[in-house]
Amino acid sequence: MKRALITGITGQDGRYLGELLVAKGYQVFGLIRGQANPKERLVVEENPALELVEGDLRDLPSLIAAVEQVQPDEVYNLGAISFVQLSFKQAELTAEITGLGVLRMLEAVRIVGGSDRNPIRFYQASSSEMFGKVREVPQTERTPFHPRSPYGVAKVFGHDMTVNYREAYGLHASSGILFNHESPRRGLEFVTRKITNSVARIKLGLQDSISLGNLDSSRDWGFAGDYVQAMWMMLQQDEPDDYVIAPGETHTIREFLDVAFRLAGIDDWEPYVRRDPRFYRPAEVDLLIGDATKAHERLGWRPTVSFEELVQMMYEADLEAEERQLRQRR
Ligand code: NAP
Ligand code: G4F
């Protein structure tokens, strides 16, 4: 039975990856920070085979102890401050967790190592946010980085460290440059889930409007369940490498609003959407679109959920959850 350690187990991707690996017969351990966090109970309730170990990406000894305890075949480093807007306000903390946290996890893996015959394999959750002010369209593994946020800068550090540990120490360390991926499990602070949740509440008469920032940026959105498959595929390769993961289709926030409101039977969403300066960023990433040819050819990875299907999946899940809460309140 293979053993996997996942940091960020309480996050969107950690939850999908934990379920995928259990379904594949792995013994799965999720790193939790060790203080009462309601999401820790939730992840064990939805995935009872999961085991939790304590550790924090700010604390190297705790990471070494966790890797020693688990003796994993594979480590997936998904833990991070992942909200770009927050990273502008908490830049130092973002550098600490999203950036230096990668170095600490790599060190823990290098120090504990695994057996000579079976060295630990490492996955780093890199991001299309590293492309920032994009130097070419579409973006590939060879596109230069130009990050536009403290989060993006921290991710570039983590990505480069992963490459360096691969080259310097021969670690089987791969980096997935993942474009935005969403699901009903997406945090409410991200624009997609904020929209689908608000539109469901507007439909049910629980909310009048949504306050948003820049509606003109474009993202290459996909379904998180498809993306965790790619993470696993990368660690099954004989050689570690970097891969762009994206559907290759870009849409503006306005287009996301079009589809979500149409599902609620509203054709003109302008009266329901307010512009709020609090949600604009000091520097924006205007256009992301990925070219995942390498992942198609070498991993056999393909997305299975279209943009419209993704919006529908998220809207319907939010509508159902809001209706359930309404019934419980009555
Ligand atoms: P998420 O939902 O925000 O989850 C972040 C996870 O990091 C949570 O489990 C959180 O745990 C954990 N974490 C935060 N600080 C930590 C610390 N000091 N020590 C240990 N764990 C800590 O993020 P996600 O969407 O699942 O994304 C997973 C990873 O992929 C992240 O690294 C993200 O930056 C990257 N990524 C995401 C996307 C995307 O579109 N979703 C695209 C590219 C890359 P708590 O519950 O304890 O806070
Ligand atoms: O949903 P977002 O916050 O995602 P963003 O900034 O693209 O970052 C996500 O994807 C990255 C991959 O490229 C990940 F690495 C990262 O961890 C995260 O998962 O914002 C998307 C766009 C931005 O252009 C933002 O300015 O939506 C725009 N936006 C407009 N109004 C808003 C809002 N974003 C949020 N969160 N909230 C708004 O009210």
Short mmCIF file of C-alpha atoms and ligand atoms in Angstrom, two decimals:
data_model
loop_
_atom_site.label_atom_id
_atom_site.label_comp_id
_atom_site.label_asym_id
_atom_site.label_seq_id
_atom_site.Cartn_x
_atom_site.Cartn_y
_atom_site.Cartn_z
CA MET A 1 0.00 0.00 0.00
CA LYS A 2 1.51 3.35 -1.06
CA ARG A 3 1.59 6.13 1.52
CA ALA A 4 0.98 9.81 0.72
CA LEU A 5 1.31 12.96 2.81
CA ILE A 6 -0.76 15.98 1.71
CA THR A 7 -0.23 19.49 3.08
CA GLY A 8 -3.26 21.76 2.68
CA ILE A 9 -5.64 18.83 3.30
CA THR A 10 -8.44 21.16 4.50
CA GLY A 11 -8.30 23.20 1.27
CA GLN A 12 -10.24 22.66 -1.95
CA ASP A 13 -7.53 20.63 -3.70
CA GLY A 14 -6.45 18.71 -0.59
CA ARG A 15 -9.98 17.37 -0.17
CA TYR A 16 -10.24 16.17 -3.80
CA LEU A 17 -6.71 14.74 -3.83
CA GLY A 18 -7.26 12.92 -0.53
CA GLU A 19 -10.35 11.24 -1.98
CA LEU A 20 -8.58 10.37 -5.25
CA LEU A 21 -5.63 8.74 -3.49
CA VAL A 22 -7.83 6.76 -1.07
CA ALA A 23 -9.80 5.50 -4.11
CA LYS A 24 -6.47 4.43 -5.66
CA GLY A 25 -5.67 2.36 -2.55
CA TYR A 26 -3.19 4.74 -0.87
CA GLN A 27 -2.90 5.23 2.87
CA VAL A 28 -3.38 9.00 3.03
CA PHE A 29 -2.15 11.38 5.73
CA GLY A 30 -3.20 15.03 5.83
CA LEU A 31 -1.10 17.69 7.53
CA ILE A 32 -3.13 19.88 9.90
CA ARG A 33 -1.93 22.81 11.93
CA GLY A 34 -3.08 21.32 15.22
CA GLN A 35 -5.41 23.94 16.63
CA ALA A 36 -9.17 23.52 16.61
CA ASN A 37 -10.09 24.20 12.97
CA PRO A 38 -13.66 23.12 12.10
CA LYS A 39 -12.48 22.10 8.60
CA GLU A 40 -10.32 19.34 10.14
CA ARG A 41 -13.44 17.51 11.38
CA LEU A 42 -15.15 18.05 8.03
CA VAL A 43 -12.34 16.42 6.03
CA VAL A 44 -12.34 13.31 8.20
CA GLU A 45 -16.14 13.08 8.07
CA GLU A 46 -16.17 13.19 4.27
CA ASN A 47 -13.08 10.95 3.91
CA PRO A 48 -13.01 8.58 6.93
CA ALA A 49 -9.93 6.68 5.67
CA LEU A 50 -7.86 9.86 6.04
CA GLU A 51 -5.36 10.12 8.90
CA LEU A 52 -4.22 13.47 10.26
CA VAL A 53 -0.73 14.47 11.38
CA GLU A 54 0.28 17.76 12.95
CA GLY A 55 2.68 20.23 11.36
CA ASP A 56 2.92 23.79 10.13
CA LEU A 57 4.68 25.09 7.02
CA ARG A 58 6.29 27.77 9.22
CA ASP A 59 7.98 25.16 11.41
CA LEU A 60 10.67 22.89 9.91
CA PRO A 61 11.03 20.53 12.91
CA SER A 62 7.28 19.82 12.79
CA LEU A 63 7.55 18.99 9.07
CA ILE A 64 10.52 16.67 9.59
CA ALA A 65 8.60 14.94 12.38
CA ALA A 66 5.53 14.57 10.15
CA VAL A 67 7.54 13.10 7.24
CA GLU A 68 9.37 10.78 9.63
CA GLN A 69 6.12 9.61 11.18
CA VAL A 70 4.32 9.02 7.87
CA GLN A 71 7.27 7.57 5.87
CA PRO A 72 5.50 8.61 2.66
CA ASP A 73 6.15 7.42 -0.88
CA GLU A 74 4.71 10.70 -2.16
CA VAL A 75 4.40 14.21 -0.67
CA TYR A 76 1.95 16.71 -2.18
CA ASN A 77 2.68 20.26 -0.98
CA LEU A 78 -0.62 22.11 -1.39
CA GLY A 79 -0.57 24.20 1.81
CA ALA A 80 -0.36 27.96 1.23
CA ILE A 81 -1.92 31.34 1.73
CA SER A 82 -3.62 31.07 -1.64
CA PHE A 83 -5.81 34.19 -1.78
CA VAL A 84 -4.04 36.74 -3.98
CA GLN A 85 -5.89 39.76 -2.54
CA LEU A 86 -4.90 38.82 1.02
CA SER A 87 -1.27 38.48 -0.04
CA PHE A 88 -1.11 42.24 -0.69
CA LYS A 89 -2.14 42.91 2.91
CA GLN A 90 -0.10 40.11 4.48
CA ALA A 91 2.90 39.97 2.17
CA GLU A 92 5.39 38.83 4.80
CA LEU A 93 3.17 36.01 6.03
CA THR A 94 2.56 34.96 2.43
CA ALA A 95 6.31 34.86 1.76
CA GLU A 96 6.73 32.82 4.96
CA ILE A 97 4.08 30.18 4.19
CA THR A 98 3.59 30.15 0.41
CA GLY A 99 7.29 30.76 -0.34
CA LEU A 100 9.58 29.60 2.48
CA GLY A 101 7.10 26.84 3.37
CA VAL A 102 8.08 25.09 0.12
CA LEU A 103 11.76 25.21 1.02
CA ARG A 104 11.01 23.77 4.47
CA MET A 105 8.95 20.94 2.98
CA LEU A 106 11.69 20.19 0.44
CA GLU A 107 14.23 20.13 3.27
CA ALA A 108 12.06 17.74 5.31
CA VAL A 109 11.81 15.43 2.29
CA ARG A 110 15.56 15.68 1.58
CA ILE A 111 16.51 15.01 5.21
CA VAL A 112 14.13 12.07 5.78
CA GLY A 113 14.66 10.91 2.20
CA GLY A 114 12.96 7.54 2.02
CA SER A 115 14.86 4.39 1.09
CA ASP A 116 17.48 4.37 -1.69
CA ARG A 117 15.30 2.03 -3.70
CA ASN A 118 12.19 4.07 -2.98
CA PRO A 119 13.00 7.79 -2.52
CA ILE A 120 10.15 10.13 -1.59
CA ARG A 121 8.52 11.84 -4.57
CA PHE A 122 7.48 15.49 -4.18
CA TYR A 123 4.76 17.59 -5.83
CA GLN A 124 4.74 21.40 -5.62
CA ALA A 125 1.54 23.37 -6.22
CA SER A 126 2.85 26.09 -8.50
CA SER A 127 0.51 28.59 -10.10
CA SER A 128 -0.31 30.43 -13.32
CA GLU A 129 -0.21 33.53 -11.12
CA MET A 130 3.60 33.30 -11.63
CA PHE A 131 3.07 34.43 -15.26
CA GLY A 132 1.40 37.63 -14.00
CA LYS A 133 1.94 40.33 -16.61
CA VAL A 134 2.16 37.69 -19.29
CA ARG A 135 5.10 37.69 -21.68
CA GLU A 136 3.38 35.44 -24.24
CA VAL A 137 -0.04 34.08 -25.08
CA PRO A 138 -0.77 31.24 -24.41
CA GLN A 139 1.54 30.44 -21.50
CA THR A 140 3.68 27.28 -21.52
CA GLU A 141 6.35 25.75 -19.24
CA ARG A 142 8.90 27.97 -21.04
CA THR A 143 7.08 31.30 -20.63
CA PRO A 144 9.11 33.68 -18.40
CA PHE A 145 7.56 34.64 -15.06
CA HIS A 146 6.49 38.19 -14.18
CA PRO A 147 4.48 37.90 -10.94
CA ARG A 148 2.09 40.73 -10.03
CA SER A 149 1.38 39.99 -6.35
CA PRO A 150 3.26 38.92 -3.20
CA TYR A 151 1.50 35.58 -3.69
CA GLY A 152 2.88 35.27 -7.24
CA VAL A 153 6.37 36.23 -6.07
CA ALA A 154 6.24 33.62 -3.28
CA LYS A 155 5.08 30.97 -5.78
CA VAL A 156 8.00 31.77 -8.10
CA PHE A 157 10.36 31.23 -5.15
CA GLY A 158 8.71 27.89 -4.33
CA HIS A 159 8.77 26.82 -7.97
CA ASP A 160 12.44 27.72 -8.47
CA MET A 161 13.37 25.96 -5.21
CA THR A 162 11.60 22.82 -6.40
CA VAL A 163 13.57 22.90 -9.67
CA ASN A 164 16.77 23.54 -7.69
CA TYR A 165 16.23 20.57 -5.33
CA ARG A 166 15.60 18.39 -8.37
CA GLU A 167 18.83 19.54 -10.03
CA ALA A 168 21.03 19.84 -6.92
CA TYR A 169 19.97 16.78 -4.92
CA GLY A 170 18.34 14.58 -7.56
CA LEU A 171 14.99 14.75 -5.77
CA HIS A 172 12.00 13.39 -7.70
CA ALA A 173 10.37 16.83 -7.40
CA SER A 174 7.73 17.95 -9.90
CA SER A 175 5.91 21.23 -10.18
CA GLY A 176 2.41 21.65 -11.54
CA ILE A 177 1.81 25.12 -12.97
CA LEU A 178 -1.91 25.00 -12.45
CA PHE A 179 -4.31 27.57 -13.86
CA ASN A 180 -7.40 28.59 -11.87
CA HIS A 181 -9.49 25.61 -10.87
CA GLU A 182 -12.78 25.74 -9.09
CA SER A 183 -15.53 23.56 -7.64
CA PRO A 184 -18.39 23.65 -5.14
CA ARG A 185 -15.60 23.31 -2.53
CA ARG A 186 -13.91 26.56 -3.59
CA GLY A 187 -13.55 29.14 -0.78
CA LEU A 188 -16.19 31.89 -0.81
CA GLU A 189 -13.51 34.57 -1.10
CA PHE A 190 -12.61 33.58 -4.69
CA VAL A 191 -14.58 35.29 -7.45
CA THR A 192 -16.22 32.19 -8.99
CA ARG A 193 -17.71 30.84 -5.78
CA LYS A 194 -18.56 34.35 -4.58
CA ILE A 195 -20.62 34.74 -7.77
CA THR A 196 -22.35 31.33 -7.77
CA ASN A 197 -23.20 31.60 -4.08
CA SER A 198 -24.51 35.17 -4.45
CA VAL A 199 -26.53 34.35 -7.58
CA ALA A 200 -28.14 31.39 -5.78
CA ARG A 201 -29.02 33.68 -2.85
CA ILE A 202 -30.39 36.35 -5.22
CA LYS A 203 -32.53 33.67 -6.89
CA LEU A 204 -33.96 32.69 -3.47
CA GLY A 205 -34.54 36.33 -2.43
CA LEU A 206 -31.90 36.15 0.33
CA GLN A 207 -29.63 38.83 -1.17
CA ASP A 208 -30.17 41.85 -3.44
CA SER A 209 -26.80 42.29 -5.17
CA ILE A 210 -23.10 41.32 -5.37
CA SER A 211 -20.17 43.71 -4.87
CA LEU A 212 -17.24 42.93 -7.13
CA GLY A 213 -14.00 44.51 -8.39
CA ASN A 214 -12.46 44.20 -11.86
CA LEU A 215 -14.79 42.35 -14.25
CA ASP A 216 -12.46 42.51 -17.26
CA SER A 217 -9.70 40.10 -16.28
CA SER A 218 -9.69 36.71 -18.02
CA ARG A 219 -8.99 33.33 -16.50
CA ASP A 220 -8.56 29.82 -17.93
CA TRP A 221 -10.88 28.10 -15.47
CA GLY A 222 -11.19 24.33 -14.97
CA PHE A 223 -12.62 21.83 -12.49
CA ALA A 224 -10.47 21.05 -9.42
CA GLY A 225 -11.32 17.32 -9.60
CA ASP A 226 -9.56 17.13 -12.98
CA TYR A 227 -6.49 18.96 -11.68
CA VAL A 228 -5.74 16.62 -8.77
CA GLN A 229 -5.58 13.78 -11.33
CA ALA A 230 -2.78 15.71 -13.04
CA MET A 231 -0.89 16.06 -9.73
CA TRP A 232 -0.98 12.29 -9.21
CA MET A 233 -0.01 11.61 -12.85
CA MET A 234 3.11 13.80 -12.49
CA LEU A 235 4.39 11.71 -9.57
CA GLN A 236 3.88 8.44 -11.51
CA GLN A 237 6.39 9.50 -14.21
CA ASP A 238 9.91 8.00 -14.19
CA GLU A 239 11.39 11.49 -14.42
CA PRO A 240 10.26 14.58 -12.46
CA ASP A 241 9.34 17.66 -14.49
CA ASP A 242 7.19 20.82 -14.69
CA TYR A 243 3.77 20.83 -16.36
CA VAL A 244 1.23 23.51 -17.27
CA ILE A 245 -2.29 22.31 -16.46
CA ALA A 246 -5.14 24.26 -18.08
CA PRO A 247 -8.11 23.70 -20.41
CA GLY A 248 -6.74 26.32 -22.86
CA GLU A 249 -9.87 28.48 -22.98
CA THR A 250 -10.10 31.89 -21.38
CA HIS A 251 -13.18 33.77 -20.11
CA THR A 252 -13.72 37.13 -18.43
CA ILE A 253 -15.48 37.61 -15.09
CA ARG A 254 -18.31 39.16 -17.15
CA GLU A 255 -18.72 35.88 -19.06
CA PHE A 256 -18.81 33.97 -15.78
CA LEU A 257 -21.56 36.35 -14.62
CA ASP A 258 -23.46 35.82 -17.90
CA VAL A 259 -23.59 32.04 -17.43
CA ALA A 260 -24.33 32.11 -13.67
CA PHE A 261 -27.16 34.66 -13.93
CA ARG A 262 -28.64 32.91 -16.97
CA LEU A 263 -28.88 29.71 -14.91
CA ALA A 264 -30.94 31.72 -12.40
CA GLY A 265 -33.21 32.96 -15.21
CA ILE A 266 -31.75 36.50 -15.25
CA ASP A 267 -30.54 37.82 -18.64
CA ASP A 268 -29.39 41.31 -17.61
CA TRP A 269 -27.19 41.12 -14.50
CA GLU A 270 -26.07 44.79 -14.45
CA PRO A 271 -28.76 45.86 -11.90
CA TYR A 272 -27.51 43.17 -9.49
CA VAL A 273 -23.75 43.86 -9.67
CA ARG A 274 -22.08 46.72 -7.78
CA ARG A 275 -18.48 47.84 -8.28
CA ASP A 276 -16.59 48.12 -5.01
CA PRO A 277 -13.05 49.59 -4.91
CA ARG A 278 -12.19 47.25 -2.01
CA PHE A 279 -12.10 44.33 -4.45
CA TYR A 280 -9.68 45.90 -6.95
CA ARG A 281 -6.01 44.89 -6.61
CA PRO A 282 -2.94 47.15 -6.55
CA ALA A 283 -1.65 45.21 -9.58
CA GLU A 284 -3.80 42.89 -11.69
CA VAL A 285 -3.19 39.78 -13.79
CA ASP A 286 -5.22 40.64 -16.87
CA LEU A 287 -5.12 37.54 -19.03
CA LEU A 288 -4.31 33.91 -18.35
CA ILE A 289 -4.57 31.14 -20.91
CA GLY A 290 -2.51 27.98 -20.71
CA ASP A 291 -1.11 25.62 -23.31
CA ALA A 292 -1.12 22.16 -21.71
CA THR A 293 0.26 20.29 -24.76
CA LYS A 294 3.10 18.77 -22.70
CA ALA A 295 0.65 17.40 -20.11
CA HIS A 296 -1.57 16.01 -22.88
CA GLU A 297 1.33 14.29 -24.63
CA ARG A 298 3.37 13.02 -21.68
CA LEU A 299 0.80 12.48 -18.94
CA GLY A 300 -2.28 11.80 -21.06
CA TRP A 301 -4.09 14.46 -18.99
CA ARG A 302 -7.28 16.03 -20.38
CA PRO A 303 -9.93 18.15 -18.67
CA THR A 304 -13.39 16.57 -18.48
CA VAL A 305 -15.56 19.53 -17.41
CA SER A 306 -16.30 22.50 -19.71
CA PHE A 307 -16.57 26.14 -18.55
CA GLU A 308 -20.39 26.10 -18.76
CA GLU A 309 -20.58 22.75 -16.92
CA LEU A 310 -18.31 24.10 -14.19
CA VAL A 311 -20.45 27.20 -13.59
CA GLN A 312 -23.58 25.04 -13.58
CA MET A 313 -22.07 22.53 -11.13
CA MET A 314 -21.13 25.34 -8.73
CA TYR A 315 -24.42 27.24 -9.07
CA GLU A 316 -26.54 24.13 -8.53
CA ALA A 317 -24.52 23.07 -5.47
CA ASP A 318 -24.90 26.55 -3.96
CA LEU A 319 -28.62 26.67 -4.73
CA GLU A 320 -29.14 23.27 -3.12
CA ALA A 321 -27.11 24.23 -0.01
CA GLU A 322 -28.97 27.53 0.42
CA GLU A 323 -32.35 25.80 -0.02
CA ARG A 324 -31.37 23.19 2.58
CA GLN A 325 -30.41 25.91 5.06
CA LEU A 326 -33.71 27.70 4.41
CA ARG A 327 -35.68 24.50 5.13
CA GLN A 328 -33.71 23.94 8.34
CA ARG A 329 -34.46 27.48 9.53
CA ARG A 330 -38.22 27.08 8.97
P1 NAP B 1 -6.96 26.61 -0.31
O1 NAP B 1 -8.33 26.04 -0.45
O2 NAP B 1 -6.78 28.04 0.04
O3 NAP B 1 -6.17 25.73 0.78
C1 NAP B 1 -4.99 26.17 1.37
C2 NAP B 1 -4.54 25.15 2.41
O4 NAP B 1 -3.30 25.58 2.97
C3 NAP B 1 -5.50 24.96 3.58
O5 NAP B 1 -5.64 23.58 3.85
C4 NAP B 1 -4.79 25.65 4.74
O6 NAP B 1 -5.05 25.07 6.00
C5 NAP B 1 -3.33 25.34 4.36
N1 NAP B 1 -2.39 26.19 5.07
C6 NAP B 1 -2.40 27.54 5.19
N2 NAP B 1 -1.39 27.96 5.98
C7 NAP B 1 -0.73 26.85 6.38
C8 NAP B 1 0.39 26.62 7.22
N3 NAP B 1 1.04 27.63 7.83
N4 NAP B 1 0.82 25.35 7.41
C9 NAP B 1 0.15 24.30 6.83
N5 NAP B 1 -0.92 24.46 6.03
C10 NAP B 1 -1.36 25.72 5.81
O7 NAP B 1 -6.12 26.35 -1.65
P2 NAP B 1 -6.45 25.39 -2.90
O8 NAP B 1 -7.31 26.12 -3.86
O9 NAP B 1 -6.84 24.06 -2.41
O10 NAP B 1 -5.01 25.32 -3.59
C11 NAP B 1 -4.06 24.32 -3.21
C12 NAP B 1 -2.66 24.79 -3.58
O11 NAP B 1 -2.60 25.00 -4.99
C13 NAP B 1 -2.24 26.12 -2.95
O12 NAP B 1 -0.85 26.05 -2.73
C14 NAP B 1 -2.54 27.15 -4.03
O13 NAP B 1 -1.72 28.28 -3.87
C15 NAP B 1 -2.19 26.36 -5.27
N6 NAP B 1 -2.91 26.73 -6.48
C16 NAP B 1 -4.26 26.81 -6.49
C17 NAP B 1 -4.93 27.12 -7.66
C18 NAP B 1 -6.42 27.22 -7.72
O14 NAP B 1 -6.95 27.77 -8.69
N7 NAP B 1 -7.15 26.66 -6.75
C19 NAP B 1 -4.19 27.35 -8.86
C20 NAP B 1 -2.80 27.25 -8.80
C21 NAP B 1 -2.17 26.91 -7.63
P3 NAP B 1 -6.04 25.73 7.12
O15 NAP B 1 -7.40 25.13 6.88
O16 NAP B 1 -5.41 25.28 8.39
O17 NAP B 1 -6.00 27.21 6.90
O1 G4F B 2 -10.89 34.29 -7.89
P1 G4F B 2 -9.68 35.13 -7.72
O2 G4F B 2 -9.45 35.69 -6.36
O3 G4F B 2 -8.46 34.24 -8.24
P2 G4F B 2 -6.97 34.62 -8.71
O4 G4F B 2 -6.55 35.92 -8.18
O5 G4F B 2 -6.92 34.43 -10.19
O6 G4F B 2 -6.11 33.49 -7.97
C1 G4F B 2 -6.53 32.12 -7.95
O7 G4F B 2 -5.96 31.47 -9.06
C2 G4F B 2 -4.52 31.38 -9.06
C3 G4F B 2 -4.11 30.64 -10.33
O8 G4F B 2 -3.97 31.56 -11.38
C4 G4F B 2 -4.10 30.62 -7.81
F1 G4F B 2 -2.75 30.47 -7.83
C5 G4F B 2 -4.55 31.39 -6.59
O9 G4F B 2 -4.19 30.67 -5.41
C6 G4F B 2 -6.07 31.52 -6.62
O10 G4F B 2 -6.63 30.23 -6.48
O11 G4F B 2 -9.74 36.37 -8.73
C7 G4F B 2 -9.91 36.17 -10.13
C8 G4F B 2 -10.11 37.51 -10.81
C9 G4F B 2 -9.06 38.58 -10.47
O12 G4F B 2 -8.71 39.25 -11.65
C10 G4F B 2 -9.79 39.54 -9.54
O13 G4F B 2 -9.33 40.88 -9.61
O14 G4F B 2 -11.37 38.05 -10.37
C11 G4F B 2 -11.21 39.44 -10.11
N1 G4F B 2 -12.25 39.87 -9.16
C12 G4F B 2 -13.19 40.82 -9.42
N2 G4F B 2 -13.96 41.00 -8.36
C13 G4F B 2 -12.44 39.41 -7.91
C14 G4F B 2 -13.52 40.12 -7.40
N3 G4F B 2 -11.78 38.47 -7.20
C15 G4F B 2 -12.23 38.20 -5.95
N4 G4F B 2 -11.61 37.23 -5.23
N5 G4F B 2 -13.29 38.90 -5.40
C16 G4F B 2 -13.95 39.85 -6.08
O15 G4F B 2 -14.90 40.46 -5.55
#
